[in-house]
mmCIF file of C-alpha atoms in Angstrom:
data_model
loop_
_atom_site.group_PDB
_atom_site.id
_atom_site.type_symbol
_atom_site.label_atom_id
_atom_site.label_comp_id
_atom_site.label_asym_id
_atom_site.label_seq_id
_atom_site.Cartn_x
_atom_site.Cartn_y
_atom_site.Cartn_z
ATOM 1 C CA MET A 198 102.593 75.508 108.309
ATOM 2 C CA ASP A 199 103.329 77.748 105.325
ATOM 3 C CA ILE A 200 104.263 81.448 105.212
ATOM 4 C CA GLU A 201 103.728 83.071 101.816
ATOM 5 C CA ARG A 202 104.514 86.580 100.653
ATOM 6 C CA ILE A 203 101.291 87.644 98.931
ATOM 7 C CA VAL A 204 102.031 91.313 98.178
ATOM 8 C CA ALA A 205 105.639 91.784 97.113
ATOM 9 C CA GLU A 206 105.630 95.580 96.741
ATOM 10 C CA PRO A 207 106.770 96.717 100.190
ATOM 11 C CA ALA A 208 104.750 99.201 102.190
ATOM 12 C CA LYS A 209 106.591 101.916 104.051
ATOM 13 C CA LEU A 210 104.622 101.066 107.177
ATOM 14 C CA GLY A 211 102.100 98.281 106.655
ATOM 15 C CA GLU A 212 99.515 98.113 109.440
ATOM 16 C CA SER A 213 95.929 97.519 110.557
ATOM 17 C CA PRO A 214 94.909 94.417 108.556
ATOM 18 C CA VAL A 215 91.133 93.908 108.836
ATOM 19 C CA TRP A 216 89.283 90.998 107.240
ATOM 20 C CA SER A 217 85.939 91.830 105.630
ATOM 21 C CA VAL A 218 83.702 88.797 106.098
ATOM 22 C CA ALA A 219 81.103 90.339 103.763
ATOM 23 C CA GLU A 220 83.584 90.858 100.915
ATOM 24 C CA GLN A 221 86.016 88.039 101.726
ATOM 25 C CA LYS A 222 88.849 90.512 101.230
ATOM 26 C CA LEU A 223 91.579 91.966 103.416
ATOM 27 C CA TYR A 224 91.824 95.691 104.028
ATOM 28 C CA TRP A 225 95.102 97.083 105.319
ATOM 29 C CA VAL A 226 96.971 100.373 105.367
ATOM 30 C CA ASP A 227 100.349 101.890 104.593
ATOM 31 C CA ILE A 228 100.595 104.581 107.266
ATOM 32 C CA ASP A 229 103.610 106.481 105.948
ATOM 33 C CA GLY A 230 102.727 105.648 102.348
ATOM 34 C CA ARG A 231 99.344 107.309 102.974
ATOM 35 C CA ALA A 232 97.253 104.607 101.329
ATOM 36 C CA LEU A 233 94.370 102.256 102.036
ATOM 37 C CA HIS A 234 94.822 98.803 100.473
ATOM 38 C CA ARG A 235 92.461 95.925 99.685
ATOM 39 C CA PHE A 236 93.780 92.457 98.920
ATOM 40 C CA ASP A 237 91.588 89.874 97.167
ATOM 41 C CA PRO A 238 92.892 86.350 97.872
ATOM 42 C CA SER A 239 90.722 84.857 95.130
ATOM 43 C CA SER A 240 92.578 86.830 92.440
ATOM 44 C CA GLY A 241 95.799 87.813 94.203
ATOM 45 C CA ARG A 242 95.092 91.434 93.316
ATOM 46 C CA ASP A 243 96.003 94.244 95.711
ATOM 47 C CA GLU A 244 94.449 97.631 94.974
ATOM 48 C CA ASN A 245 94.989 100.870 96.842
ATOM 49 C CA TRP A 246 93.569 104.336 97.340
ATOM 50 C CA PRO A 247 95.805 107.324 98.181
ATOM 51 C CA MET A 248 94.950 109.252 101.322
ATOM 52 C CA PRO A 249 95.508 112.958 102.019
ATOM 53 C CA GLU A 250 97.529 112.202 105.162
ATOM 54 C CA GLU A 251 98.811 109.339 107.324
ATOM 55 C CA ILE A 252 96.183 106.623 107.870
ATOM 56 C CA GLY A 253 96.652 104.776 111.151
ATOM 57 C CA CYS A 254 93.863 102.220 111.454
ATOM 58 C CA ILE A 255 90.507 101.228 109.998
ATOM 59 C CA ALA A 256 87.262 99.371 110.585
ATOM 60 C CA THR A 257 84.748 97.914 108.176
ATOM 61 C CA ARG A 258 81.163 99.169 108.029
ATOM 62 C CA ARG A 259 77.963 97.355 107.131
ATOM 63 C CA ASP A 260 77.375 99.605 104.091
ATOM 64 C CA HIS A 261 80.734 98.747 102.429
ATOM 65 C CA ARG A 262 82.253 102.061 103.395
ATOM 66 C CA MET A 263 85.292 102.090 105.667
ATOM 67 C CA LEU A 264 85.844 103.978 108.891
ATOM 68 C CA LEU A 265 89.307 105.552 108.878
ATOM 69 C CA ALA A 266 91.426 106.984 111.693
ATOM 70 C CA LEU A 267 93.685 109.484 109.951
ATOM 71 C CA ARG A 268 96.309 111.892 111.180
ATOM 72 C CA ASN A 269 93.572 114.527 111.473
ATOM 73 C CA GLY A 270 90.761 112.462 112.939
ATOM 74 C CA PHE A 271 88.034 110.079 111.873
ATOM 75 C CA ALA A 272 86.512 109.862 108.402
ATOM 76 C CA ASN A 273 84.262 107.657 106.276
ATOM 77 C CA PHE A 274 85.619 106.423 102.957
ATOM 78 C CA ASP A 275 83.754 104.733 100.112
ATOM 79 C CA PRO A 276 86.084 102.553 97.996
ATOM 80 C CA ARG A 277 83.431 102.402 95.253
ATOM 81 C CA THR A 278 83.445 106.158 94.656
ATOM 82 C CA GLY A 279 86.603 107.398 96.332
ATOM 83 C CA ASP A 280 84.578 109.823 98.459
ATOM 84 C CA LEU A 281 86.098 110.726 101.830
ATOM 85 C CA VAL A 282 83.896 112.454 104.419
ATOM 86 C CA ARG A 283 85.541 113.795 107.553
ATOM 87 C CA LEU A 284 83.741 113.223 110.849
ATOM 88 C CA LEU A 285 85.646 114.681 113.807
ATOM 89 C CA ASP A 286 89.153 115.258 115.124
ATOM 90 C CA PRO A 287 89.543 114.698 118.869
ATOM 91 C CA GLU A 288 93.149 115.949 118.853
ATOM 92 C CA ALA A 289 92.911 119.016 116.645
ATOM 93 C CA ASP A 290 94.993 120.786 119.286
ATOM 94 C CA LYS A 291 97.884 118.308 118.820
ATOM 95 C CA PRO A 292 99.135 118.692 115.218
ATOM 96 C CA ASP A 293 102.146 116.452 115.854
ATOM 97 C CA ASN A 294 99.980 113.480 116.831
ATOM 98 C CA ARG A 295 98.326 110.894 114.595
ATOM 99 C CA PHE A 296 96.188 107.816 115.078
ATOM 100 C CA ASN A 297 98.006 104.491 115.186
ATOM 101 C CA ASP A 298 96.268 101.247 116.219
ATOM 102 C CA GLY A 299 92.559 100.428 116.443
ATOM 103 C CA THR A 300 89.812 97.798 116.549
ATOM 104 C CA THR A 301 86.117 97.406 117.360
ATOM 105 C CA ASP A 302 84.526 95.918 120.453
ATOM 106 C CA SER A 303 81.715 93.345 120.417
ATOM 107 C CA LYS A 304 79.078 96.115 120.139
ATOM 108 C CA GLY A 305 80.793 97.768 117.193
ATOM 109 C CA ARG A 306 82.357 100.697 119.019
ATOM 110 C CA PHE A 307 85.686 101.735 117.524
ATOM 111 C CA TRP A 308 88.701 101.971 119.812
ATOM 112 C CA ALA A 309 91.763 103.796 118.469
ATOM 113 C CA GLY A 310 94.962 105.166 119.959
ATOM 114 C CA THR A 311 97.096 108.176 119.119
ATOM 115 C CA MET A 312 100.838 108.805 119.227
ATOM 116 C CA ARG A 313 103.319 111.574 118.532
ATOM 117 C CA MET A 314 104.990 111.484 115.123
ATOM 118 C CA GLY A 315 108.756 111.779 114.912
ATOM 119 C CA PRO A 316 110.979 111.730 117.998
ATOM 120 C CA PRO A 317 109.182 111.234 121.315
ATOM 121 C CA GLY A 318 108.515 114.348 123.345
ATOM 122 C CA GLU A 319 109.333 114.919 126.993
ATOM 123 C CA ARG A 320 106.191 113.110 128.151
ATOM 124 C CA PRO A 321 103.794 110.531 126.690
ATOM 125 C CA GLU A 322 101.205 112.297 124.550
ATOM 126 C CA GLY A 323 99.166 109.374 123.213
ATOM 127 C CA ALA A 324 95.711 108.322 124.364
ATOM 128 C CA PHE A 325 93.082 105.716 123.572
ATOM 129 C CA TYR A 326 89.688 106.902 122.331
ATOM 130 C CA ARG A 327 86.320 105.194 121.971
ATOM 131 C CA LEU A 328 84.106 106.227 119.048
ATOM 132 C CA ASP A 329 80.461 105.237 119.514
ATOM 133 C CA ALA A 330 77.833 104.515 116.876
ATOM 134 C CA ASP A 331 76.346 108.005 117.313
ATOM 135 C CA LEU A 332 79.852 109.459 116.728
ATOM 136 C CA GLY A 333 80.234 110.391 120.355
ATOM 137 C CA CYS A 334 83.986 110.349 120.986
ATOM 138 C CA HIS A 335 85.408 109.638 124.434
ATOM 139 C CA ARG A 336 89.007 109.992 125.601
ATOM 140 C CA MET A 337 89.346 106.835 127.687
ATOM 141 C CA ILE A 338 92.954 106.315 128.840
ATOM 142 C CA ASP A 339 95.932 108.703 128.736
ATOM 143 C CA GLY A 340 99.673 108.441 129.211
ATOM 144 C CA PHE A 341 100.995 106.377 126.275
ATOM 145 C CA TRP A 342 104.014 106.913 124.052
ATOM 146 C CA THR A 343 103.099 104.512 121.214
ATOM 147 C CA THR A 344 99.550 103.177 121.450
ATOM 148 C CA ASN A 345 99.247 99.637 120.153
ATOM 149 C CA GLY A 346 98.006 96.104 120.741
ATOM 150 C CA LEU A 347 94.245 96.703 120.843
ATOM 151 C CA ALA A 348 92.236 93.476 120.848
ATOM 152 C CA PHE A 349 89.193 91.984 122.556
ATOM 153 C CA SER A 350 88.704 88.459 123.850
ATOM 154 C CA PRO A 351 86.103 86.332 122.009
ATOM 155 C CA ASP A 352 83.476 86.989 124.707
ATOM 156 C CA GLY A 353 84.191 90.726 124.533
ATOM 157 C CA ARG A 354 84.938 90.936 128.256
ATOM 158 C CA THR A 355 88.710 91.398 128.189
ATOM 159 C CA LEU A 356 90.421 94.349 126.505
ATOM 160 C CA TYR A 357 94.114 94.284 125.636
ATOM 161 C CA MET A 358 96.349 97.233 124.742
ATOM 162 C CA SER A 359 100.073 97.938 124.683
ATOM 163 C CA ASP A 360 102.744 100.591 124.469
ATOM 164 C CA SER A 361 105.514 99.749 121.964
ATOM 165 C CA ASN A 362 107.936 102.367 123.232
ATOM 166 C CA ALA A 363 111.319 100.825 124.049
ATOM 167 C CA LYS A 364 111.124 102.147 127.615
ATOM 168 C CA VAL A 365 107.739 100.506 128.220
ATOM 169 C CA ARG A 366 107.292 97.358 126.078
ATOM 170 C CA THR A 367 104.214 96.274 128.017
ATOM 171 C CA VAL A 368 100.837 94.706 127.196
ATOM 172 C CA TRP A 369 97.988 95.343 129.628
ATOM 173 C CA ALA A 370 94.688 93.559 130.132
ATOM 174 C CA PHE A 371 91.461 95.086 131.438
ATOM 175 C CA ASP A 372 88.091 93.746 132.454
ATOM 176 C CA TYR A 373 85.630 95.176 129.935
ATOM 177 C CA ASP A 374 81.910 95.842 130.202
ATOM 178 C CA PRO A 375 80.561 95.357 126.648
ATOM 179 C CA ASP A 376 77.273 97.109 127.441
ATOM 180 C CA ALA A 377 78.814 100.232 128.925
ATOM 181 C CA GLY A 378 82.015 100.189 126.853
ATOM 182 C CA VAL A 379 84.109 100.822 129.952
ATOM 183 C CA PRO A 380 87.369 99.061 130.959
ATOM 184 C CA SER A 381 88.422 98.456 134.561
ATOM 185 C CA ASN A 382 90.951 96.512 136.640
ATOM 186 C CA ARG A 383 94.019 97.369 134.582
ATOM 187 C CA ARG A 384 96.884 94.907 135.078
ATOM 188 C CA VAL A 385 100.126 93.928 133.361
ATOM 189 C CA PHE A 386 99.443 91.065 130.974
ATOM 190 C CA VAL A 387 102.973 90.715 129.543
ATOM 191 C CA ASP A 388 106.197 92.618 130.122
ATOM 192 C CA THR A 389 108.199 91.984 126.937
ATOM 193 C CA ARG A 390 111.537 93.474 128.007
ATOM 194 C CA GLY A 391 113.069 90.000 128.067
ATOM 195 C CA MET A 392 111.780 89.109 124.598
ATOM 196 C CA ALA A 393 113.245 89.626 121.147
ATOM 197 C CA GLY A 394 110.554 91.977 119.856
ATOM 198 C CA ARG A 395 108.559 94.901 121.191
ATOM 199 C CA PRO A 396 104.734 94.588 121.309
ATOM 200 C CA ASP A 397 103.156 95.978 118.156
ATOM 201 C CA GLY A 398 99.674 95.035 116.896
ATOM 202 C CA GLY A 399 97.552 92.447 118.674
ATOM 203 C CA ALA A 400 94.700 90.036 117.912
ATOM 204 C CA CYS A 401 92.746 87.344 119.745
ATOM 205 C CA ASP A 402 91.931 83.906 118.373
ATOM 206 C CA ALA A 403 88.908 81.679 118.958
ATOM 207 C CA ASP A 404 90.616 79.993 121.916
ATOM 208 C CA GLY A 405 90.940 83.325 123.703
ATOM 209 C CA CYS A 406 94.696 83.513 123.199
ATOM 210 C CA TYR A 407 96.353 86.854 122.462
ATOM 211 C CA TRP A 408 98.728 87.211 119.508
ATOM 212 C CA MET A 409 101.467 89.840 119.549
ATOM 213 C CA ALA A 410 103.473 90.996 116.554
ATOM 214 C CA GLY A 411 106.995 91.225 117.978
ATOM 215 C CA ILE A 412 108.408 94.102 115.974
ATOM 216 C CA GLY A 413 112.185 94.085 115.786
ATOM 217 C CA GLY A 414 112.265 90.446 116.822
ATOM 218 C CA GLY A 415 110.903 88.812 113.670
ATOM 219 C CA GLU A 416 108.269 86.766 115.442
ATOM 220 C CA LEU A 417 104.608 86.352 116.291
ATOM 221 C CA VAL A 418 103.945 85.280 119.863
ATOM 222 C CA ARG A 419 100.775 83.613 121.128
ATOM 223 C CA PHE A 420 99.949 84.043 124.819
ATOM 224 C CA THR A 421 97.383 82.117 126.832
ATOM 225 C CA PRO A 422 94.710 84.154 128.662
ATOM 226 C CA ALA A 423 96.944 83.819 131.729
ATOM 227 C CA GLY A 424 99.817 85.589 129.920
ATOM 228 C CA ALA A 425 102.041 82.533 129.374
ATOM 229 C CA ILE A 426 103.857 82.067 126.049
ATOM 230 C CA ASP A 427 102.072 79.279 124.195
ATOM 231 C CA ARG A 428 103.673 79.467 120.748
ATOM 232 C CA THR A 429 106.199 81.477 118.767
ATOM 233 C CA ILE A 430 106.259 81.708 114.963
ATOM 234 C CA ARG A 431 109.397 83.023 113.286
ATOM 235 C CA VAL A 432 108.507 85.179 110.284
ATOM 236 C CA PRO A 433 110.553 86.170 107.185
ATOM 237 C CA CYS A 434 111.250 89.751 108.279
ATOM 238 C CA ARG A 435 112.309 91.408 111.508
ATOM 239 C CA THR A 436 109.469 93.923 111.542
ATOM 240 C CA PRO A 437 105.993 92.307 111.736
ATOM 241 C CA THR A 438 103.438 94.927 112.753
ATOM 242 C CA LYS A 439 100.015 93.259 113.123
ATOM 243 C CA ILE A 440 97.968 90.200 112.179
ATOM 244 C CA ALA A 441 94.363 89.542 111.225
ATOM 245 C CA PHE A 442 92.559 86.235 110.897
ATOM 246 C CA GLY A 443 90.879 85.826 107.518
ATOM 247 C CA GLY A 444 89.700 83.355 104.921
ATOM 248 C CA ARG A 445 86.324 81.607 104.863
ATOM 249 C CA GLY A 446 87.247 79.617 107.956
ATOM 250 C CA LEU A 447 89.115 82.510 109.611
ATOM 251 C CA ASP A 448 92.105 80.173 109.647
ATOM 252 C CA VAL A 449 94.529 82.280 107.567
ATOM 253 C CA ILE A 450 96.802 84.660 109.456
ATOM 254 C CA TYR A 451 97.491 87.798 107.413
ATOM 255 C CA MET A 452 100.507 89.795 108.580
ATOM 256 C CA THR A 453 101.634 93.316 107.733
ATOM 257 C CA SER A 454 105.179 94.589 108.223
ATOM 258 C CA LEU A 455 107.352 97.687 108.298
ATOM 259 C CA GLN A 456 110.007 98.583 105.761
ATOM 260 C CA LYS A 457 112.971 100.103 107.606
ATOM 261 C CA ALA A 458 115.896 101.893 105.999
ATOM 262 C CA GLY A 459 119.411 102.416 107.284
ATOM 263 C CA GLU A 460 119.834 99.040 108.979
ATOM 264 C CA GLU A 461 120.931 95.571 107.897
ATOM 265 C CA PRO A 462 119.254 94.383 104.673
ATOM 266 C CA ASP A 463 115.798 92.928 105.336
ATOM 267 C CA PRO A 464 114.522 92.287 101.803
ATOM 268 C CA LEU A 465 111.006 91.141 102.733
ATOM 269 C CA ALA A 466 110.304 93.921 105.227
ATOM 270 C CA GLY A 467 107.177 95.862 104.317
ATOM 271 C CA CYS A 468 105.547 92.981 102.425
ATOM 272 C CA LEU A 469 102.157 91.412 103.193
ATOM 273 C CA PHE A 470 102.167 87.744 104.202
ATOM 274 C CA ALA A 471 99.665 84.903 104.624
ATOM 275 C CA ILE A 472 100.304 82.117 107.135
ATOM 276 C CA THR A 473 98.346 78.881 106.769
ATOM 277 C CA GLY A 474 98.335 75.513 108.463
ATOM 278 C CA THR A 475 98.684 76.748 112.039
ATOM 279 C CA GLY A 476 95.599 74.874 113.254
ATOM 280 C CA VAL A 477 94.324 78.115 114.815
ATOM 281 C CA THR A 478 91.169 80.026 113.890
ATOM 282 C CA GLY A 479 90.177 83.571 114.668
ATOM 283 C CA VAL A 480 86.934 85.375 115.451
ATOM 284 C CA GLU A 481 85.191 87.970 113.328
ATOM 285 C CA VAL A 482 86.051 91.556 114.215
ATOM 286 C CA PRO A 483 82.655 93.341 114.185
ATOM 287 C CA PRO A 484 81.989 96.171 111.739
ATOM 288 C CA PHE A 485 81.690 99.682 113.141
ATOM 289 C CA ALA A 486 78.139 100.120 114.421
ATOM 290 C CA GLY A 487 77.685 103.689 113.180
#
């Protein structure tokens, strides 16, 4: 196994890596740096586009545009022209909230969660939303401090999500109806309070195992569908945020990370990494269907 730093310029808050099968490139974001990035592994070039506000998560589209979940709602962005077209803002009444983590289900619906910026309030103010192909937006589940961990099993019938808040540190699993887009039977998948890191971004591999970026613990953790720890990979920084499977064989693990100030030196924090030789492959994350 090899872990390589592939983008040395640290992001303030690297997140939401998404592999474009059509382009064979990796899209990712710098939330606090307000930028969309695209890394080309064939050239080693990383390009970026500034955003007008924090950009939490993204999804590819079939027409080479990107679907963005920004601080102020959803938007389409065309990297070829730089045009950004706003769509809708489901939390226009909550100016202190922004979108955080997101992914698509097997039908191409976009799931994305919100969170309060800055210090937590007196109660959890985040929620998970589902954006359909016709741009119908549905508030699905409330009561989260820091929405994270969204991922779907390879058959599309299990939905995972988490709350990274230090008081919660929990990953949940749901039964999921891919046709209706509705989760049910919520249960605790993993309680991470005995682990080194809190649950940040999630992803599922081709074996149906769930991968958690253990932020603060410097590790990626693979869980079986039953919630048992199957494998732990120590990474070169304490703050991994999310992974995506990429490469032609979907056998490269790309990992984003957070640059934190005011703590012990962590010189590689915020960089983008590629992990090869794990013997694990991923599944394609569908483009947004809209």
